[in-house]
Amino acid sequence: LTCPITHQLVVCPVVAEDGNTYERDAIVTWLHEKKKMRSPITNAAMGDRLLDSRKARDLVAAAVHSGAVAEADAGAWHVSSARKMATGGLPGGLAGATEHLERAPKSRERELLLRAATLRADMAALVRDGNAADVIGVEAFLAGGFPLEGPKSAPSCDGLPLRAWRPDLVGRVVRVISDESELEELCDRCAPGADEEVGWNEDMAEMCGESFEIEEAFDDSCSYKLRLEPDTYMVPFDACILVREGADAAARG
């Protein structure tokens, strides 16, 4: 019931080519990011074909619900399952995520995630009400690039790095994060939801902390094409900070 890599209950279990069951994110990291195309258990060479295992998840769920799993481990599994459902990594949606959170032991983490789930439901209802009343701009207010808190919570005056892939931002201005080592790390791994990484180039260090207009958006790598004369580079979305719309023109200048 546990992943041989994380040693935790599997949340999104997959069967690898060595016949063993792993947590999807853990085995993907093992095979691709760490460049180890070998079994974590036998060290034998293997490919990267992975098969989802609904059976393994059902077994874990049954063990958790029967009380056969320690409360702390069961709670961690419920919270991780909720996160996956909230981001689309598992079926169930917001309702399923909320149900998992309600089954987890009380904690500060659980409380905050439940509040976030309630807020997300309220936001969805607000958008529906706005559409029904033909009110323009409700979604823009909810998804705007301005920070929700003051400078202490948002080091950049234009907010935090993007948390979700947005291919609709072509023509908008983004600022690349200022930490060079973090940018290199983000470029050398697949962005959330991406099929491939963009790769790091030492010349990209000059982009740190600078603003650029997005020329193209690439779904396969969840990245934006930014121009650093005379070349262009692909930068993952979560290394970009959306500049406020009112500052776009100034940033282009």
Coordinates of N, CA, C and O in Angstrom, one line a residue, residues 84-198:
K84 N -4.9 16.6 -4.8 CA -4.9 16.0 -6.2 C -6.2 16.3 -6.8 O -6.3 16.6 -8.0
M85 N -7.3 16.1 -6.1 CA -8.6 16.3 -6.7 C -8.8 17.8 -7.0 O -9.5 18.2 -8.0
A86 N -8.3 18.7 -6.1 CA -8.5 20.1 -6.3 C -7.8 20.6 -7.6 O -8.2 21.6 -8.2
T87 N -6.7 19.9 -8.0 CA -5.9 20.3 -9.1 C -6.2 19.5 -10.4 O -5.6 19.7 -11.4
G88 N -7.1 18.5 -10.2 CA -7.4 17.7 -11.4 C -6.6 16.5 -11.5 O -6.7 15.7 -12.5
G89 N -5.7 16.2 -10.6 CA -4.8 15.0 -10.7 C -5.6 13.7 -10.4 O -5.1 12.7 -10.7
L90 N -6.7 13.9 -9.7 CA -7.6 12.7 -9.4 C -9.0 13.2 -9.7 O -9.4 14.3 -9.6
P91 N -9.9 12.2 -10.1 CA -11.3 12.6 -10.3 C -11.9 12.8 -9.0 O -11.5 12.4 -7.9
G92 N -13.0 13.6 -9.0 CA -13.7 13.9 -7.7 C -14.0 15.4 -7.6 O -15.0 15.7 -6.9
G93 N -13.2 16.2 -8.2 CA -13.4 17.6 -8.2 C -13.4 18.2 -6.8 O -12.9 17.6 -5.8
L94 N -14.0 19.4 -6.6 CA -14.1 20.1 -5.4 C -14.9 19.3 -4.3 O -14.5 19.3 -3.1
A95 N -15.9 18.7 -4.7 CA -16.8 18.0 -3.8 C -16.0 16.8 -3.2 O -16.0 16.6 -1.9
G96 N -15.3 16.1 -4.0 CA -14.5 15.0 -3.5 C -13.3 15.4 -2.6 O -13.0 14.8 -1.6
A97 N -12.7 16.6 -3.0 CA -11.6 17.1 -2.2 C -12.1 17.5 -0.8 O -11.5 17.2 0.2
T98 N -13.3 18.2 -0.8 CA -13.8 18.6 0.5 C -14.2 17.4 1.4 O -13.9 17.4 2.6
E99 N -14.7 16.3 0.8 CA -15.0 15.1 1.5 C -13.8 14.5 2.2 O -13.8 14.1 3.4
H100 N -12.7 14.5 1.4 CA -11.4 14.0 2.0 C -10.9 14.8 3.1 O -10.5 14.3 4.2
L101 N -11.0 16.1 3.0 CA -10.6 17.0 4.0 C -11.4 16.9 5.3 O -10.9 16.9 6.4
E102 N -12.7 16.7 5.1 CA -13.6 16.5 6.3 C -13.3 15.2 7.0 O -13.5 15.1 8.2
R103 N -12.7 14.2 6.3 CA -12.4 12.9 7.0 C -11.0 13.0 7.7 O -10.7 12.1 8.5
A104 N -10.2 14.0 7.3 CA -8.9 14.1 7.9 C -8.9 14.6 9.4 O -9.9 15.3 9.7
P105 N -8.0 14.2 10.2 CA -8.0 14.7 11.6 C -7.9 16.3 11.6 O -7.3 16.9 10.7
K106 N -8.4 16.9 12.6 CA -8.3 18.3 12.7 C -6.9 18.8 12.9 O -6.1 18.3 13.6
S107 N -6.6 19.8 12.1 CA -5.2 20.5 12.1 C -5.4 21.8 11.5 O -6.4 22.2 10.8
R108 N -4.3 22.6 11.6 CA -4.3 24.0 11.0 C -4.3 23.8 9.5 O -5.0 24.6 8.8
E109 N -3.6 22.9 9.0 CA -3.6 22.6 7.5 C -4.9 22.3 7.0 O -5.4 22.8 6.0
R110 N -5.6 21.4 7.7 CA -7.0 21.0 7.3 C -7.9 22.1 7.3 O -8.7 22.3 6.4
E111 N -7.8 22.9 8.3 CA -8.7 24.1 8.5 C -8.5 25.1 7.3 O -9.5 25.5 6.7
L112 N -7.3 25.4 7.0 CA -7.0 26.3 5.9 C -7.5 25.8 4.6 O -8.0 26.5 3.7
L113 N -7.2 24.5 4.3 CA -7.6 23.9 3.0 C -9.2 23.9 2.9 O -9.7 24.1 1.8
L114 N -9.8 23.6 4.0 CA -11.3 23.6 4.0 C -11.8 25.0 3.7 O -12.8 25.2 3.0
R115 N -11.2 26.0 4.3 CA -11.6 27.4 4.0 C -11.4 27.7 2.5 O -12.2 28.4 1.9
A116 N -10.2 27.2 2.0 CA -9.9 27.5 0.6 C -11.0 26.8 -0.3 O -11.4 27.4 -1.3
A117 N -11.4 25.6 0.1 CA -12.4 24.9 -0.7 C -13.7 25.6 -0.7 O -14.4 25.7 -1.7
T118 N -14.1 26.1 0.5 CA -15.3 26.9 0.6 C -15.3 28.2 -0.2 O -16.2 28.5 -0.9
L119 N -14.1 28.8 -0.2 CA -13.9 30.1 -0.9 C -14.0 29.8 -2.4 O -14.6 30.5 -3.2
R120 N -13.4 28.7 -2.9 CA -13.4 28.3 -4.3 C -14.9 28.1 -4.7 O -15.3 28.5 -5.8
A121 N -15.7 27.4 -3.9 CA -17.1 27.2 -4.2 C -17.8 28.5 -4.3 O -18.7 28.7 -5.2
D122 N -17.5 29.4 -3.4 CA -18.2 30.7 -3.4 C -17.8 31.5 -4.6 O -18.7 32.2 -5.2
M123 N -16.6 31.4 -5.0 CA -16.1 32.1 -6.2 C -16.8 31.6 -7.5 O -17.3 32.3 -8.3
A124 N -17.0 30.2 -7.6 CA -17.7 29.6 -8.7 C -19.1 30.1 -8.7 O -19.7 30.4 -9.8
A125 N -19.8 30.2 -7.6 CA -21.1 30.6 -7.5 C -21.2 32.1 -7.9 O -22.2 32.5 -8.6
L126 N -20.2 32.9 -7.5 CA -20.2 34.3 -7.8 C -20.1 34.5 -9.3 O -20.8 35.4 -9.9
V127 N -19.3 33.7 -10.0 CA -19.1 33.8 -11.4 C -20.4 33.4 -12.1 O -20.9 34.1 -13.1
R128 N -21.1 32.4 -11.6 CA -22.4 32.0 -12.2 C -23.4 33.1 -12.1 O -24.2 33.4 -13.0
D129 N -23.4 33.7 -10.9 CA -24.4 34.8 -10.6 C -24.1 36.0 -11.5 O -25.0 36.7 -12.1
G130 N -22.8 36.3 -11.7 CA -22.4 37.4 -12.6 C -22.8 37.1 -14.0 O -23.3 38.0 -14.7
N131 N -22.6 35.9 -14.5 CA -23.0 35.6 -15.9 C -24.5 35.7 -16.1 O -25.0 36.1 -17.1
A132 N -25.2 35.2 -15.0 CA -26.7 35.2 -15.1 C -27.2 36.7 -15.2 O -28.2 37.0 -15.8
A133 N -26.5 37.6 -14.5 CA -26.9 39.0 -14.5 C -26.2 39.8 -15.6 O -26.4 41.0 -15.6
D134 N -25.4 39.1 -16.4 CA -24.7 39.8 -17.5 C -23.8 40.9 -17.0 O -23.6 42.0 -17.6
V135 N -23.1 40.6 -15.8 CA -22.2 41.5 -15.3 C -20.8 41.2 -15.8 O -20.3 40.1 -15.6
I136 N -20.1 42.1 -16.4 CA -18.8 41.9 -17.0 C -17.7 42.2 -16.0 O -17.8 43.2 -15.3
G137 N -16.7 41.3 -15.9 CA -15.6 41.6 -15.0 C -15.4 40.8 -13.7 O -14.4 41.0 -13.0
V138 N -16.4 40.0 -13.4 CA -16.4 39.2 -12.2 C -15.2 38.3 -12.2 O -14.4 38.3 -11.2
E139 N -15.0 37.6 -13.3 CA -13.8 36.6 -13.4 C -12.5 37.4 -13.4 O -11.5 36.9 -12.8
A140 N -12.5 38.6 -14.0 CA -11.2 39.3 -14.0 C -10.8 39.7 -12.6 O -9.6 39.7 -12.2
F141 N -11.8 40.1 -11.7 CA -11.5 40.5 -10.4 C -11.0 39.2 -9.6 O -10.1 39.4 -8.7
L142 N -11.5 38.1 -9.9 CA -11.2 36.9 -9.1 C -9.8 36.3 -9.6 O -9.1 35.7 -8.8
A143 N -9.5 36.5 -10.9 CA -8.3 35.9 -11.4 C -7.2 36.9 -11.8 O -6.3 36.6 -12.5
G144 N -7.4 38.2 -11.3 CA -6.4 39.2 -11.6 C -5.0 38.9 -11.2 O -4.8 38.1 -10.3
G145 N -4.0 39.6 -11.8 CA -2.6 39.4 -11.4 C -2.1 40.2 -10.2 O -1.0 40.1 -9.9
F146 N -3.0 41.0 -9.6 CA -2.6 41.8 -8.5 C -2.5 40.9 -7.2 O -3.3 40.0 -7.1
P147 N -1.6 41.2 -6.3 CA -1.5 40.4 -5.1 C -2.7 40.6 -4.2 O -3.3 41.7 -4.2
L148 N -3.0 39.5 -3.5 CA -4.2 39.6 -2.6 C -3.8 40.2 -1.2 O -4.7 40.6 -0.5
E149 N -2.5 40.2 -0.9 CA -2.1 40.8 0.4 C -1.1 41.9 0.1 O -0.7 42.1 -1.0
G150 N -0.6 42.5 1.2 CA 0.4 43.6 1.1 C 1.8 43.1 0.8 O 2.0 41.9 0.6
P151 N 2.7 44.0 0.8 CA 4.1 43.7 0.4 C 4.8 42.6 1.3 O 5.6 41.9 0.8
K152 N 4.4 42.5 2.5 CA 5.0 41.5 3.4 C 4.7 40.1 2.9 O 5.5 39.2 3.1
S153 N 3.6 39.9 2.3 CA 3.2 38.6 1.8 C 3.6 38.4 0.3 O 3.7 37.3 -0.2
A154 N 3.8 39.5 -0.4 CA 4.2 39.4 -1.8 C 5.4 40.3 -2.1 O 5.3 41.5 -2.3
P155 N 6.6 39.7 -2.1 CA 7.9 40.4 -2.2 C 7.9 41.2 -3.5 O 8.5 42.3 -3.5
S156 N 7.3 40.7 -4.6 CA 7.3 41.5 -5.8 C 6.1 42.5 -5.8 O 5.0 42.1 -5.3
C157 N 6.3 43.7 -6.3 CA 5.2 44.6 -6.3 C 4.1 44.2 -7.2 O 3.0 44.7 -7.2
D158 N 4.4 43.2 -8.1 CA 3.4 42.7 -9.1 C 2.8 41.4 -8.7 O 2.2 40.7 -9.5
G159 N 3.1 40.9 -7.5 CA 2.5 39.7 -7.0 C 3.5 38.5 -7.0 O 4.7 38.7 -7.1
L160 N 2.9 37.3 -7.0 CA 3.7 36.1 -6.9 C 3.7 35.4 -8.2 O 2.9 35.7 -9.1
P161 N 4.6 34.4 -8.4 CA 4.7 33.6 -9.6 C 3.3 33.0 -9.9 O 2.6 32.6 -9.0
L162 N 3.0 32.8 -11.2 CA 1.8 32.2 -11.6 C 1.6 30.8 -11.0 O 2.6 30.1 -10.9
R163 N 0.4 30.5 -10.5 CA 0.2 29.2 -9.9 C -0.5 28.2 -10.8 O -0.6 27.0 -10.5
A164 N -0.9 28.7 -12.0 CA -1.6 27.8 -12.9 C -1.2 28.2 -14.3 O -1.0 29.4 -14.6
W165 N -1.2 27.3 -15.2 CA -0.9 27.5 -16.6 C -2.0 28.3 -17.3 O -3.1 28.0 -17.2
R166 N -1.6 29.4 -17.9 CA -2.5 30.3 -18.6 C -2.0 30.6 -20.0 O -1.2 31.6 -20.2
P167 N -2.5 29.9 -21.0 CA -2.1 30.1 -22.4 C -2.7 31.4 -23.0 O -2.3 31.8 -24.1
D168 N -3.6 32.0 -22.3 CA -4.3 33.2 -22.8 C -3.5 34.5 -22.6 O -4.0 35.6 -22.9
L169 N -2.3 34.4 -22.0 CA -1.5 35.6 -21.7 C -0.6 36.2 -22.8 O 0.2 37.1 -22.5
V170 N -0.7 35.6 -24.0 CA 0.1 36.1 -25.1 C -0.1 37.6 -25.3 O -1.3 38.1 -25.4
G171 N 0.9 38.4 -25.3 CA 0.8 39.9 -25.4 C 0.9 40.6 -24.1 O 1.1 41.8 -24.1
R172 N 0.7 39.8 -23.0 CA 0.8 40.4 -21.7 C 2.3 40.5 -21.2 O 3.1 39.8 -21.9
V173 N 2.6 41.2 -20.2 CA 3.9 41.3 -19.7 C 4.1 40.6 -18.4 O 3.3 40.6 -17.5
V174 N 5.2 39.8 -18.3 CA 5.6 39.1 -17.1 C 7.0 39.5 -16.7 O 7.8 39.9 -17.5
R175 N 7.2 39.3 -15.4 CA 8.5 39.5 -14.9 C 9.1 38.1 -14.4 O 8.4 37.4 -13.7
V176 N 10.3 37.8 -14.9 CA 10.9 36.5 -14.5 C 11.4 36.6 -13.1 O 11.9 37.7 -12.6
I177 N 11.3 35.6 -12.3 CA 11.7 35.6 -10.9 C 13.2 36.0 -10.8 O 14.0 35.7 -11.8
S178 N 13.6 36.6 -9.7 CA 14.9 37.1 -9.6 C 16.0 36.1 -9.1 O 17.2 36.4 -9.2
D179 N 15.6 35.0 -8.6 CA 16.5 34.0 -8.1 C 17.0 33.1 -9.2 O 16.3 32.3 -9.8
E180 N 18.3 33.3 -9.6 CA 18.9 32.5 -10.7 C 18.9 31.0 -10.5 O 18.5 30.3 -11.4
S181 N 19.2 30.6 -9.3 CA 19.3 29.2 -9.0 C 17.9 28.5 -9.1 O 17.7 27.4 -9.5
E182 N 16.9 29.3 -8.6 CA 15.5 28.8 -8.6 C 15.1 28.7 -10.1 O 14.4 27.7 -10.5
L183 N 15.4 29.7 -10.9 CA 15.0 29.7 -12.3 C 15.6 28.5 -13.0 O 14.9 27.8 -13.8
E184 N 16.9 28.2 -12.7 CA 17.5 27.1 -13.4 C 16.8 25.8 -13.0 O 16.6 24.9 -13.8
E185 N 16.5 25.6 -11.7 CA 15.8 24.4 -11.2 C 14.5 24.3 -11.9 O 14.1 23.2 -12.3
L186 N 13.7 25.4 -12.0 CA 12.4 25.3 -12.7 C 12.5 25.0 -14.1 O 11.6 24.3 -14.7
C187 N 13.5 25.4 -14.8 CA 13.7 25.2 -16.2 C 14.1 23.7 -16.5 O 13.8 23.2 -17.6
D188 N 14.8 23.1 -15.6 CA 15.3 21.8 -15.8 C 14.3 20.7 -15.3 O 14.7 19.5 -15.2
R189 N 13.1 21.0 -15.0 CA 12.1 20.0 -14.6 C 10.8 20.4 -15.3 O 10.6 21.5 -15.8
C190 N 9.9 19.4 -15.5 CA 8.6 19.7 -16.2 C 7.8 20.6 -15.2 O 7.6 20.3 -14.1
A191 N 7.2 21.6 -15.8 CA 6.3 22.5 -15.0 C 5.0 21.7 -14.8 O 4.7 20.7 -15.5
P192 N 4.3 22.0 -13.7 CA 3.0 21.3 -13.4 C 2.1 21.3 -14.7 O 1.8 22.3 -15.3
G193 N 1.7 20.0 -15.0 CA 0.8 19.9 -16.2 C 1.6 19.8 -17.5 O 0.9 19.5 -18.6
A194 N 2.9 19.9 -17.5 CA 3.7 19.9 -18.8 C 4.1 18.5 -19.1 O 4.3 17.6 -18.3
D195 N 4.4 18.3 -20.4 CA 4.9 17.0 -20.9 C 6.4 17.0 -21.0 O 7.1 15.9 -21.1
E196 N 7.0 18.2 -21.1 CA 8.5 18.3 -21.2 C 9.0 19.5 -20.6 O 8.3 20.5 -20.4
E197 N 10.3 19.5 -20.2 CA 10.9 20.7 -19.6 C 11.4 21.6 -20.7 O 11.6 21.2 -21.8
V198 N 11.7 22.9 -20.4 CA 12.2 23.8 -21.3 C 13.7 23.8 -21.4 O 14.3 24.1 -22.5

